[in-house]
């Protein structure tokens, strides 16, 4: 490659100046990525709170057969659930007008007094998260009542109540709160960081290659003293800068989310899946490296493919599948814990970036995996730059009819 740095600098400045003149591109590449993650965090926090939280005093339930057990009715009334009447309870439950139905049979009190087994039925709508939670709350209340009845019977027979519980199971969640938050973030953050780093330079790549062909300004540029290698290098650097800015903007949005949202959202943020998470400076630095390498790989690929297109519209058609390709690796690693990611994950293109980001979310810095990621990324960078240069220097490709 015959590259003249002075010519590269001139082309680079010209393309970057044009890119910054485009207000829409700045909005898409810099402002939008910075706002996207905070907006997702706010929506997820508010949605989680409203979907899961059950306030008994505001939650309507229906009891069929209240007159069959004053005890059970009293327990439910003390729980402060709003007991409502309904002419068609099942339909109201399906429509979300009530959150659960408790059915008390006619012979309930008689069966209890005769020390016989009886049934209570709780109906819920499992497509409604709140309904499911209300069902669990009612079930727990009735189980507690059931235990009290058993204890009373055993005491009356002068037996130790503990004989009905020979084994007491105690469950304990040992996962640190931060790692519980990381389960969701390990999918969201890698996907959005990779997405913006990969797509940030897409429009400028099309504009300065296929767009220039369409406007008829590419031919005069090629007749100047600058070699094609210098021209493509200048264009490639301009696309890389725009991709990098989009990735950095997205990373800034992530940092701002953890710094500003806890105070801004208050109690709503504390109930969100992200409340116990924070990012360390070391994590941010390695994320920066991942964004940098991902951005410059995709910049070269986009310049190469856009060079083949004859018009801006054709370039968009060729490059639009990239946005779909980028979201596949996060789904490939979605159900994998960091310790299940083998070395091959840190070598495959783009999957390696997602895997490193996933480890970082779990506060894991594995130097072997980081080395594999850097080496494999450098190989992909060399291949993608050679691909872009070959496309730009091939007249049959560059000026095809």
mmCIF file of C-alpha atoms in Angstrom:
data_model
loop_
_atom_site.group_PDB
_atom_site.id
_atom_site.type_symbol
_atom_site.label_atom_id
_atom_site.label_comp_id
_atom_site.label_asym_id
_atom_site.label_seq_id
_atom_site.Cartn_x
_atom_site.Cartn_y
_atom_site.Cartn_z
ATOM 1 C CA UNK A 1 0.000 0.000 0.000
ATOM 2 C CA UNK A 2 1.422 3.352 -1.095
ATOM 3 C CA UNK A 3 0.147 5.651 1.636
ATOM 4 C CA UNK A 4 1.003 9.340 1.868
ATOM 5 C CA UNK A 5 0.218 10.565 5.387
ATOM 6 C CA UNK A 6 -0.294 14.153 4.237
ATOM 7 C CA UNK A 7 -2.961 13.042 1.735
ATOM 8 C CA UNK A 8 -4.524 10.725 4.328
ATOM 9 C CA UNK A 9 -4.806 13.660 6.730
ATOM 10 C CA UNK A 10 -6.436 15.894 4.070
ATOM 11 C CA UNK A 11 -9.026 13.226 3.146
ATOM 12 C CA UNK A 12 -9.636 12.397 6.806
ATOM 13 C CA UNK A 13 -10.243 16.067 7.751
ATOM 14 C CA UNK A 14 -12.529 16.628 4.775
ATOM 15 C CA UNK A 15 -14.696 13.546 5.484
ATOM 16 C CA UNK A 16 -14.880 14.218 9.209
ATOM 17 C CA UNK A 17 -15.815 17.877 8.626
ATOM 18 C CA UNK A 18 -18.631 16.773 6.319
ATOM 19 C CA UNK A 19 -19.790 14.226 8.910
ATOM 20 C CA UNK A 20 -19.986 16.862 11.663
ATOM 21 C CA UNK A 21 -21.940 19.192 9.393
ATOM 22 C CA UNK A 22 -24.704 16.563 9.234
ATOM 23 C CA UNK A 23 -26.840 17.341 12.303
ATOM 24 C CA UNK A 24 -28.917 14.175 11.884
ATOM 25 C CA UNK A 25 -25.773 12.010 11.926
ATOM 26 C CA UNK A 26 -24.601 13.693 15.135
ATOM 27 C CA UNK A 27 -27.984 13.076 16.728
ATOM 28 C CA UNK A 28 -27.947 9.376 15.746
ATOM 29 C CA UNK A 29 -24.246 8.734 16.493
ATOM 30 C CA UNK A 30 -23.653 10.772 19.644
ATOM 31 C CA UNK A 31 -26.801 12.019 21.364
ATOM 32 C CA UNK A 32 -29.013 8.940 20.874
ATOM 33 C CA UNK A 33 -26.470 6.319 22.112
ATOM 34 C CA UNK A 34 -25.850 8.433 25.236
ATOM 35 C CA UNK A 35 -29.557 8.616 26.055
ATOM 36 C CA UNK A 36 -30.541 5.097 25.041
ATOM 37 C CA UNK A 37 -29.168 3.134 28.025
ATOM 38 C CA UNK A 38 -30.469 5.607 30.676
ATOM 39 C CA UNK A 39 -33.910 5.516 29.024
ATOM 40 C CA UNK A 40 -33.869 1.688 29.007
ATOM 41 C CA UNK A 41 -32.872 1.710 32.702
ATOM 42 C CA UNK A 42 -35.681 4.120 33.618
ATOM 43 C CA UNK A 43 -38.295 2.152 31.653
ATOM 44 C CA UNK A 44 -37.104 -1.176 33.131
ATOM 45 C CA UNK A 45 -37.083 0.250 36.685
ATOM 46 C CA UNK A 46 -40.582 1.719 36.435
ATOM 47 C CA UNK A 47 -41.981 -1.300 34.578
ATOM 48 C CA UNK A 48 -40.506 -3.793 37.066
ATOM 49 C CA UNK A 49 -41.918 -1.866 40.026
ATOM 50 C CA UNK A 50 -45.416 -1.567 38.600
ATOM 51 C CA UNK A 51 -45.480 -5.167 37.303
ATOM 52 C CA UNK A 52 -44.341 -6.902 40.484
ATOM 53 C CA UNK A 53 -45.391 -4.655 43.352
ATOM 54 C CA UNK A 54 -48.659 -5.645 45.021
ATOM 55 C CA UNK A 55 -50.343 -3.134 47.305
ATOM 56 C CA UNK A 56 -53.058 -5.141 49.153
ATOM 57 C CA UNK A 57 -55.215 -2.094 49.906
ATOM 58 C CA UNK A 58 -55.463 -1.356 46.181
ATOM 59 C CA UNK A 59 -55.667 -4.937 44.934
ATOM 60 C CA UNK A 60 -59.192 -6.297 44.348
ATOM 61 C CA UNK A 61 -59.887 -9.981 44.992
ATOM 62 C CA UNK A 62 -63.121 -11.956 45.112
ATOM 63 C CA UNK A 63 -64.078 -14.502 47.789
ATOM 64 C CA UNK A 64 -66.755 -17.016 46.813
ATOM 65 C CA UNK A 65 -68.351 -18.511 49.931
ATOM 66 C CA UNK A 66 -67.372 -15.852 52.490
ATOM 67 C CA UNK A 67 -70.236 -17.046 54.687
ATOM 68 C CA UNK A 68 -68.706 -20.567 54.818
ATOM 69 C CA UNK A 69 -65.757 -19.522 56.990
ATOM 70 C CA UNK A 70 -65.593 -16.459 59.200
ATOM 71 C CA UNK A 71 -62.032 -17.380 60.178
ATOM 72 C CA UNK A 72 -60.640 -17.411 56.629
ATOM 73 C CA UNK A 73 -62.621 -14.296 55.689
ATOM 74 C CA UNK A 74 -61.243 -12.520 58.745
ATOM 75 C CA UNK A 75 -57.661 -13.469 57.856
ATOM 76 C CA UNK A 76 -58.097 -12.094 54.322
ATOM 77 C CA UNK A 77 -59.736 -8.903 55.601
ATOM 78 C CA UNK A 78 -56.807 -8.348 57.999
ATOM 79 C CA UNK A 79 -54.420 -8.661 55.056
ATOM 80 C CA UNK A 80 -56.100 -5.489 53.716
ATOM 81 C CA UNK A 81 -56.884 -6.900 50.281
ATOM 82 C CA UNK A 82 -59.833 -5.120 48.707
ATOM 83 C CA UNK A 83 -62.597 -7.762 48.713
ATOM 84 C CA UNK A 84 -65.072 -7.061 45.908
ATOM 85 C CA UNK A 85 -68.251 -8.744 44.646
ATOM 86 C CA UNK A 86 -68.515 -10.024 41.094
ATOM 87 C CA UNK A 87 -71.344 -11.534 39.056
ATOM 88 C CA UNK A 88 -68.808 -13.261 36.764
ATOM 89 C CA UNK A 89 -65.560 -13.671 38.759
ATOM 90 C CA UNK A 90 -63.676 -15.827 36.224
ATOM 91 C CA UNK A 91 -64.239 -13.327 33.413
ATOM 92 C CA UNK A 92 -63.283 -10.425 35.672
ATOM 93 C CA UNK A 93 -60.101 -12.326 36.575
ATOM 94 C CA UNK A 94 -59.284 -12.913 32.896
ATOM 95 C CA UNK A 95 -59.992 -9.231 32.162
ATOM 96 C CA UNK A 96 -57.730 -8.095 34.998
ATOM 97 C CA UNK A 97 -60.544 -6.428 36.973
ATOM 98 C CA UNK A 98 -59.753 -8.646 39.956
ATOM 99 C CA UNK A 99 -56.406 -10.299 40.736
ATOM 100 C CA UNK A 100 -57.476 -13.562 42.388
ATOM 101 C CA UNK A 101 -60.505 -15.649 43.417
ATOM 102 C CA UNK A 102 -60.650 -17.593 46.674
ATOM 103 C CA UNK A 103 -63.320 -20.333 46.786
ATOM 104 C CA UNK A 104 -64.397 -21.588 50.243
ATOM 105 C CA UNK A 105 -66.547 -24.756 50.173
ATOM 106 C CA UNK A 106 -69.840 -24.971 52.141
ATOM 107 C CA UNK A 107 -68.619 -27.667 54.536
ATOM 108 C CA UNK A 108 -65.283 -25.974 55.285
ATOM 109 C CA UNK A 109 -65.886 -25.217 58.988
ATOM 110 C CA UNK A 110 -67.562 -28.621 59.556
ATOM 111 C CA UNK A 111 -64.618 -30.499 58.046
ATOM 112 C CA UNK A 112 -62.147 -28.471 60.145
ATOM 113 C CA UNK A 113 -64.119 -29.099 63.331
ATOM 114 C CA UNK A 114 -64.266 -32.846 62.527
ATOM 115 C CA UNK A 115 -60.482 -32.858 61.934
ATOM 116 C CA UNK A 116 -60.964 -33.917 58.338
ATOM 117 C CA UNK A 117 -59.160 -32.715 55.280
ATOM 118 C CA UNK A 118 -60.803 -30.009 53.218
ATOM 119 C CA UNK A 119 -59.891 -27.869 50.199
ATOM 120 C CA UNK A 120 -59.633 -24.198 49.431
ATOM 121 C CA UNK A 121 -59.239 -23.126 45.832
ATOM 122 C CA UNK A 122 -57.289 -20.073 44.633
ATOM 123 C CA UNK A 123 -57.757 -18.991 41.016
ATOM 124 C CA UNK A 124 -55.206 -16.666 39.426
ATOM 125 C CA UNK A 125 -54.376 -15.388 35.947
ATOM 126 C CA UNK A 126 -50.761 -16.502 35.363
ATOM 127 C CA UNK A 127 -50.380 -14.180 32.374
ATOM 128 C CA UNK A 128 -50.682 -11.315 34.886
ATOM 129 C CA UNK A 129 -47.602 -11.072 37.125
ATOM 130 C CA UNK A 130 -49.518 -9.212 39.835
ATOM 131 C CA UNK A 131 -52.252 -11.862 39.830
ATOM 132 C CA UNK A 132 -49.619 -14.562 40.258
ATOM 133 C CA UNK A 133 -48.083 -12.662 43.204
ATOM 134 C CA UNK A 134 -51.492 -12.177 44.831
ATOM 135 C CA UNK A 135 -52.062 -15.955 44.500
ATOM 136 C CA UNK A 136 -48.760 -16.597 46.300
ATOM 137 C CA UNK A 137 -49.655 -14.166 49.090
ATOM 138 C CA UNK A 138 -53.086 -15.784 49.627
ATOM 139 C CA UNK A 139 -51.531 -19.241 49.517
ATOM 140 C CA UNK A 140 -49.000 -18.253 52.222
ATOM 141 C CA UNK A 141 -51.756 -16.813 54.441
ATOM 142 C CA UNK A 142 -53.811 -20.010 54.185
ATOM 143 C CA UNK A 143 -50.777 -22.242 54.746
ATOM 144 C CA UNK A 144 -50.026 -20.355 57.958
ATOM 145 C CA UNK A 145 -53.634 -20.868 59.072
ATOM 146 C CA UNK A 146 -53.373 -24.555 58.175
ATOM 147 C CA UNK A 147 -50.238 -24.943 60.317
ATOM 148 C CA UNK A 148 -51.990 -23.298 63.244
ATOM 149 C CA UNK A 149 -54.929 -25.724 62.920
ATOM 150 C CA UNK A 150 -52.563 -28.716 62.897
ATOM 151 C CA UNK A 151 -50.671 -27.444 65.927
ATOM 152 C CA UNK A 152 -53.914 -26.958 67.849
ATOM 153 C CA UNK A 153 -54.998 -30.517 67.046
ATOM 154 C CA UNK A 154 -51.682 -31.955 68.132
ATOM 155 C CA UNK A 155 -51.628 -29.953 71.346
ATOM 156 C CA UNK A 156 -55.175 -31.148 72.144
ATOM 157 C CA UNK A 157 -53.932 -34.727 71.712
ATOM 158 C CA UNK A 158 -50.900 -33.893 73.895
ATOM 159 C CA UNK A 159 -48.475 -34.439 71.066
ATOM 160 C CA UNK A 160 -45.427 -32.376 70.144
ATOM 161 C CA UNK A 161 -46.282 -30.227 67.045
ATOM 162 C CA UNK A 162 -42.730 -30.654 65.751
ATOM 163 C CA UNK A 163 -43.434 -34.317 64.885
ATOM 164 C CA UNK A 164 -45.155 -33.203 61.697
ATOM 165 C CA UNK A 165 -41.987 -31.381 60.622
ATOM 166 C CA UNK A 166 -39.181 -33.933 60.965
ATOM 167 C CA UNK A 167 -37.133 -31.964 58.413
ATOM 168 C CA UNK A 168 -37.065 -28.181 58.189
ATOM 169 C CA UNK A 169 -35.672 -26.943 54.889
ATOM 170 C CA UNK A 170 -33.957 -23.562 55.023
ATOM 171 C CA UNK A 171 -33.190 -22.005 51.667
ATOM 172 C CA UNK A 172 -30.583 -19.276 51.422
ATOM 173 C CA UNK A 173 -29.635 -17.252 48.382
ATOM 174 C CA UNK A 174 -25.850 -16.836 48.541
ATOM 175 C CA UNK A 175 -25.573 -14.766 45.337
ATOM 176 C CA UNK A 176 -24.258 -11.276 46.130
ATOM 177 C CA UNK A 177 -26.821 -8.578 45.227
ATOM 178 C CA UNK A 178 -24.418 -7.184 42.607
ATOM 179 C CA UNK A 179 -24.292 -10.531 40.758
ATOM 180 C CA UNK A 180 -28.082 -10.795 40.778
ATOM 181 C CA UNK A 181 -28.246 -7.425 39.065
ATOM 182 C CA UNK A 182 -25.536 -8.548 36.614
ATOM 183 C CA UNK A 183 -27.769 -11.321 35.227
ATOM 184 C CA UNK A 184 -29.852 -8.809 33.269
ATOM 185 C CA UNK A 185 -27.069 -6.305 32.640
ATOM 186 C CA UNK A 186 -24.814 -9.014 31.160
ATOM 187 C CA UNK A 187 -27.253 -9.221 28.252
ATOM 188 C CA UNK A 188 -28.199 -5.554 27.834
ATOM 189 C CA UNK A 189 -24.860 -3.743 28.162
ATOM 190 C CA UNK A 190 -22.754 -5.924 25.781
ATOM 191 C CA UNK A 191 -25.506 -5.837 23.158
ATOM 192 C CA UNK A 192 -25.955 -2.062 23.188
ATOM 193 C CA UNK A 193 -22.222 -1.288 23.381
ATOM 194 C CA UNK A 194 -21.446 -3.594 20.448
ATOM 195 C CA UNK A 195 -24.475 -2.363 18.531
ATOM 196 C CA UNK A 196 -23.521 1.314 18.665
ATOM 197 C CA UNK A 197 -19.805 0.656 18.068
ATOM 198 C CA UNK A 198 -20.692 -1.444 15.017
ATOM 199 C CA UNK A 199 -23.379 0.818 13.556
ATOM 200 C CA UNK A 200 -22.001 4.250 14.514
ATOM 201 C CA UNK A 201 -20.030 4.641 11.283
ATOM 202 C CA UNK A 202 -22.527 2.984 8.971
ATOM 203 C CA UNK A 203 -24.111 6.108 7.471
ATOM 204 C CA UNK A 204 -20.852 7.978 6.956
ATOM 205 C CA UNK A 205 -19.301 4.838 5.354
ATOM 206 C CA UNK A 206 -22.122 4.774 2.794
ATOM 207 C CA UNK A 207 -22.041 8.539 2.238
ATOM 208 C CA UNK A 208 -18.288 8.826 1.550
ATOM 209 C CA UNK A 209 -18.169 5.835 -0.818
ATOM 210 C CA UNK A 210 -21.477 4.955 -2.517
ATOM 211 C CA UNK A 211 -22.826 8.463 -1.850
ATOM 212 C CA UNK A 212 -19.817 10.052 -3.561
ATOM 213 C CA UNK A 213 -20.285 7.756 -6.561
ATOM 214 C CA UNK A 214 -23.916 8.839 -6.805
ATOM 215 C CA UNK A 215 -23.013 12.546 -6.563
ATOM 216 C CA UNK A 216 -20.203 12.093 -9.123
ATOM 217 C CA UNK A 217 -17.520 13.447 -6.767
ATOM 218 C CA UNK A 218 -15.516 10.239 -6.381
ATOM 219 C CA UNK A 219 -13.966 10.270 -9.870
ATOM 220 C CA UNK A 220 -12.448 13.783 -9.487
ATOM 221 C CA UNK A 221 -11.048 12.727 -6.095
ATOM 222 C CA UNK A 222 -9.355 9.703 -7.680
ATOM 223 C CA UNK A 223 -7.685 11.892 -10.329
ATOM 224 C CA UNK A 224 -5.824 13.937 -7.677
ATOM 225 C CA UNK A 225 -2.225 13.234 -6.645
ATOM 226 C CA UNK A 226 -3.454 11.186 -3.670
ATOM 227 C CA UNK A 227 -3.125 7.437 -4.150
ATOM 228 C CA UNK A 228 -6.165 5.200 -3.687
ATOM 229 C CA UNK A 229 -4.521 3.722 -0.609
ATOM 230 C CA UNK A 230 -4.220 7.202 0.919
ATOM 231 C CA UNK A 231 -7.835 8.025 0.031
ATOM 232 C CA UNK A 232 -9.285 4.799 1.432
ATOM 233 C CA UNK A 233 -7.131 5.132 4.570
ATOM 234 C CA UNK A 234 -8.413 8.689 5.172
ATOM 235 C CA UNK A 235 -12.022 7.588 4.627
ATOM 236 C CA UNK A 236 -11.542 4.530 6.837
ATOM 237 C CA UNK A 237 -10.137 6.639 9.683
ATOM 238 C CA UNK A 238 -13.099 9.047 9.444
ATOM 239 C CA UNK A 239 -15.578 6.118 9.650
ATOM 240 C CA UNK A 240 -13.602 4.662 12.572
ATOM 241 C CA UNK A 241 -13.810 7.951 14.477
ATOM 242 C CA UNK A 242 -17.586 8.141 14.021
ATOM 243 C CA UNK A 243 -18.000 4.481 15.111
ATOM 244 C CA UNK A 244 -15.775 5.115 18.109
ATOM 245 C CA UNK A 245 -17.723 8.240 19.083
ATOM 246 C CA UNK A 246 -20.993 6.283 18.988
ATOM 247 C CA UNK A 247 -19.469 3.524 21.153
ATOM 248 C CA UNK A 248 -18.008 6.073 23.618
ATOM 249 C CA UNK A 249 -21.308 7.896 23.759
ATOM 250 C CA UNK A 250 -23.077 4.636 24.646
ATOM 251 C CA UNK A 251 -20.443 3.902 27.327
ATOM 252 C CA UNK A 252 -20.944 7.411 28.739
ATOM 253 C CA UNK A 253 -24.690 6.724 28.889
ATOM 254 C CA UNK A 254 -24.025 3.559 30.934
ATOM 255 C CA UNK A 255 -21.787 5.429 33.412
ATOM 256 C CA UNK A 256 -24.295 8.279 33.740
ATOM 257 C CA UNK A 257 -27.067 5.727 34.411
ATOM 258 C CA UNK A 258 -25.246 4.347 37.448
ATOM 259 C CA UNK A 259 -24.180 7.793 38.696
ATOM 260 C CA UNK A 260 -27.372 9.825 38.213
ATOM 261 C CA UNK A 261 -30.353 7.460 38.182
ATOM 262 C CA UNK A 262 -30.180 6.205 41.837
ATOM 263 C CA UNK A 263 -30.780 9.780 43.095
ATOM 264 C CA UNK A 264 -33.126 10.735 40.266
ATOM 265 C CA UNK A 265 -35.453 7.708 40.632
ATOM 266 C CA UNK A 266 -35.152 7.129 44.400
ATOM 267 C CA UNK A 267 -37.286 4.192 45.621
ATOM 268 C CA UNK A 268 -38.223 3.213 42.074
ATOM 269 C CA UNK A 269 -34.549 2.551 41.253
ATOM 270 C CA UNK A 270 -34.067 0.543 44.485
ATOM 271 C CA UNK A 271 -36.724 -1.938 43.302
ATOM 272 C CA UNK A 272 -35.176 -2.215 39.833
ATOM 273 C CA UNK A 273 -32.937 -5.099 38.656
ATOM 274 C CA UNK A 274 -29.960 -2.670 38.507
ATOM 275 C CA UNK A 275 -30.138 -1.211 42.022
ATOM 276 C CA UNK A 276 -27.159 -3.058 43.504
ATOM 277 C CA UNK A 277 -24.847 -2.679 40.538
ATOM 278 C CA UNK A 278 -21.983 -0.278 39.912
ATOM 279 C CA UNK A 279 -19.084 -0.163 37.437
ATOM 280 C CA UNK A 280 -15.443 0.147 38.507
ATOM 281 C CA UNK A 281 -12.861 2.329 36.673
ATOM 282 C CA UNK A 282 -10.951 -0.824 35.572
ATOM 283 C CA UNK A 283 -14.149 -2.250 34.061
ATOM 284 C CA UNK A 284 -14.757 0.999 32.175
ATOM 285 C CA UNK A 285 -11.187 1.030 30.792
ATOM 286 C CA UNK A 286 -11.444 -2.512 29.432
ATOM 287 C CA UNK A 287 -14.902 -1.733 28.010
ATOM 288 C CA UNK A 288 -13.269 1.214 26.268
ATOM 289 C CA UNK A 289 -10.713 -1.134 24.684
ATOM 290 C CA UNK A 290 -13.492 -3.494 23.531
ATOM 291 C CA UNK A 291 -15.462 -0.595 22.030
ATOM 292 C CA UNK A 292 -12.329 0.704 20.258
ATOM 293 C CA UNK A 293 -11.426 -2.634 18.634
ATOM 294 C CA UNK A 294 -15.053 -3.424 17.698
ATOM 295 C CA UNK A 295 -15.524 0.022 16.141
ATOM 296 C CA UNK A 296 -12.443 -0.132 13.887
ATOM 297 C CA UNK A 297 -13.208 -3.701 12.712
ATOM 298 C CA UNK A 298 -16.733 -2.743 11.627
ATOM 299 C CA UNK A 299 -15.540 0.552 10.117
ATOM 300 C CA UNK A 300 -13.315 -1.348 7.660
ATOM 301 C CA UNK A 301 -16.069 -3.850 6.810
ATOM 302 C CA UNK A 302 -18.576 -1.053 6.200
ATOM 303 C CA UNK A 303 -16.176 0.920 3.965
ATOM 304 C CA UNK A 304 -15.482 -2.242 1.922
ATOM 305 C CA UNK A 305 -19.131 -3.196 1.436
ATOM 306 C CA UNK A 306 -20.295 0.390 0.808
ATOM 307 C CA UNK A 307 -17.556 0.781 -1.846
ATOM 308 C CA UNK A 308 -19.240 -1.993 -3.819
ATOM 309 C CA UNK A 309 -22.627 -0.215 -3.846
ATOM 310 C CA UNK A 310 -23.561 2.084 -6.739
ATOM 311 C CA UNK A 311 -25.774 4.450 -4.752
ATOM 312 C CA UNK A 312 -26.541 5.493 -1.169
ATOM 313 C CA UNK A 313 -29.778 3.487 -1.224
ATOM 314 C CA UNK A 314 -28.004 0.369 -2.489
ATOM 315 C CA UNK A 315 -25.364 0.832 0.219
ATOM 316 C CA UNK A 316 -28.092 0.923 2.873
ATOM 317 C CA UNK A 317 -29.534 -2.324 1.498
ATOM 318 C CA UNK A 318 -26.146 -4.067 1.640
ATOM 319 C CA UNK A 319 -25.266 -2.854 5.130
ATOM 320 C CA UNK A 320 -28.624 -3.082 6.910
ATOM 321 C CA UNK A 321 -28.135 -6.832 7.747
ATOM 322 C CA UNK A 322 -25.215 -5.801 9.983
ATOM 323 C CA UNK A 323 -27.691 -4.510 12.571
ATOM 324 C CA UNK A 324 -29.258 -8.003 12.695
ATOM 325 C CA UNK A 325 -25.907 -9.812 12.770
ATOM 326 C CA UNK A 326 -24.765 -7.722 15.757
ATOM 327 C CA UNK A 327 -27.677 -8.814 17.993
ATOM 328 C CA UNK A 328 -27.094 -12.569 17.395
ATOM 329 C CA UNK A 329 -23.976 -13.041 19.631
ATOM 330 C CA UNK A 330 -25.662 -11.590 22.742
ATOM 331 C CA UNK A 331 -28.389 -14.239 22.361
ATOM 332 C CA UNK A 332 -25.736 -16.975 21.835
ATOM 333 C CA UNK A 333 -24.175 -16.134 25.198
ATOM 334 C CA UNK A 334 -27.396 -15.106 26.968
ATOM 335 C CA UNK A 335 -27.852 -18.325 28.961
ATOM 336 C CA UNK A 336 -24.136 -18.906 29.587
ATOM 337 C CA UNK A 337 -22.550 -17.970 32.881
ATOM 338 C CA UNK A 338 -19.046 -16.469 32.532
ATOM 339 C CA UNK A 339 -17.403 -19.682 33.812
ATOM 340 C CA UNK A 340 -19.133 -21.622 30.993
ATOM 341 C CA UNK A 341 -17.541 -19.520 28.243
ATOM 342 C CA UNK A 342 -14.712 -21.540 26.715
ATOM 343 C CA UNK A 343 -11.691 -20.113 24.852
ATOM 344 C CA UNK A 344 -13.451 -20.377 21.480
ATOM 345 C CA UNK A 345 -15.944 -17.697 22.556
ATOM 346 C CA UNK A 346 -13.054 -15.232 22.908
ATOM 347 C CA UNK A 347 -11.763 -15.900 19.390
ATOM 348 C CA UNK A 348 -14.924 -15.799 17.236
ATOM 349 C CA UNK A 349 -15.586 -12.388 15.640
ATOM 350 C CA UNK A 350 -17.940 -10.173 17.654
ATOM 351 C CA UNK A 351 -18.754 -13.099 19.997
ATOM 352 C CA UNK A 352 -15.327 -12.390 21.555
ATOM 353 C CA UNK A 353 -16.298 -8.763 22.294
ATOM 354 C CA UNK A 354 -19.668 -9.792 23.767
ATOM 355 C CA UNK A 355 -18.001 -12.508 25.909
ATOM 356 C CA UNK A 356 -15.374 -10.121 27.306
ATOM 357 C CA UNK A 357 -18.070 -7.559 28.116
ATOM 358 C CA UNK A 358 -20.141 -10.269 29.817
ATOM 359 C CA UNK A 359 -17.181 -11.234 32.041
ATOM 360 C CA UNK A 360 -16.638 -7.572 32.897
ATOM 361 C CA UNK A 361 -20.268 -7.159 33.977
ATOM 362 C CA UNK A 362 -19.645 -9.993 36.467
ATOM 363 C CA UNK A 363 -16.448 -8.224 37.629
ATOM 364 C CA UNK A 364 -14.227 -10.889 36.052
ATOM 365 C CA UNK A 365 -10.971 -9.903 34.352
ATOM 366 C CA UNK A 366 -9.468 -13.065 32.871
ATOM 367 C CA UNK A 367 -6.096 -12.158 31.340
ATOM 368 C CA UNK A 368 -6.036 -15.267 29.120
ATOM 369 C CA UNK A 369 -9.450 -14.438 27.666
ATOM 370 C CA UNK A 370 -8.497 -10.779 27.310
ATOM 371 C CA UNK A 371 -5.325 -11.802 25.429
ATOM 372 C CA UNK A 372 -7.301 -14.083 23.091
ATOM 373 C CA UNK A 373 -9.778 -11.257 22.447
ATOM 374 C CA UNK A 374 -7.054 -8.695 21.641
ATOM 375 C CA UNK A 375 -5.027 -11.034 19.388
ATOM 376 C CA UNK A 376 -8.078 -12.301 17.475
ATOM 377 C CA UNK A 377 -9.411 -8.735 17.110
ATOM 378 C CA UNK A 378 -6.078 -7.540 15.696
ATOM 379 C CA UNK A 379 -6.205 -10.370 13.135
ATOM 380 C CA UNK A 380 -9.774 -9.366 12.149
ATOM 381 C CA UNK A 381 -8.695 -5.707 11.894
ATOM 382 C CA UNK A 382 -5.856 -6.596 9.485
ATOM 383 C CA UNK A 383 -8.174 -8.805 7.395
ATOM 384 C CA UNK A 384 -10.969 -6.205 7.275
ATOM 385 C CA UNK A 385 -8.576 -3.348 6.344
ATOM 386 C CA UNK A 386 -7.047 -5.453 3.542
ATOM 387 C CA UNK A 387 -10.577 -6.284 2.376
ATOM 388 C CA UNK A 388 -11.536 -2.579 2.330
ATOM 389 C CA UNK A 389 -8.332 -1.607 0.469
ATOM 390 C CA UNK A 390 -8.794 -4.358 -2.131
ATOM 391 C CA UNK A 391 -12.391 -3.276 -2.787
ATOM 392 C CA UNK A 392 -11.375 0.357 -3.213
ATOM 393 C CA UNK A 393 -8.474 -0.402 -5.557
ATOM 394 C CA UNK A 394 -10.452 -2.722 -7.835
ATOM 395 C CA UNK A 395 -11.955 -0.559 -10.613
ATOM 396 C CA UNK A 396 -14.357 -3.347 -11.699
ATOM 397 C CA UNK A 397 -15.839 -3.270 -8.211
ATOM 398 C CA UNK A 398 -15.563 0.473 -7.624
ATOM 399 C CA UNK A 399 -17.118 1.536 -10.948
ATOM 400 C CA UNK A 400 -19.286 -1.461 -11.791
ATOM 401 C CA UNK A 401 -22.386 -0.875 -13.906
#
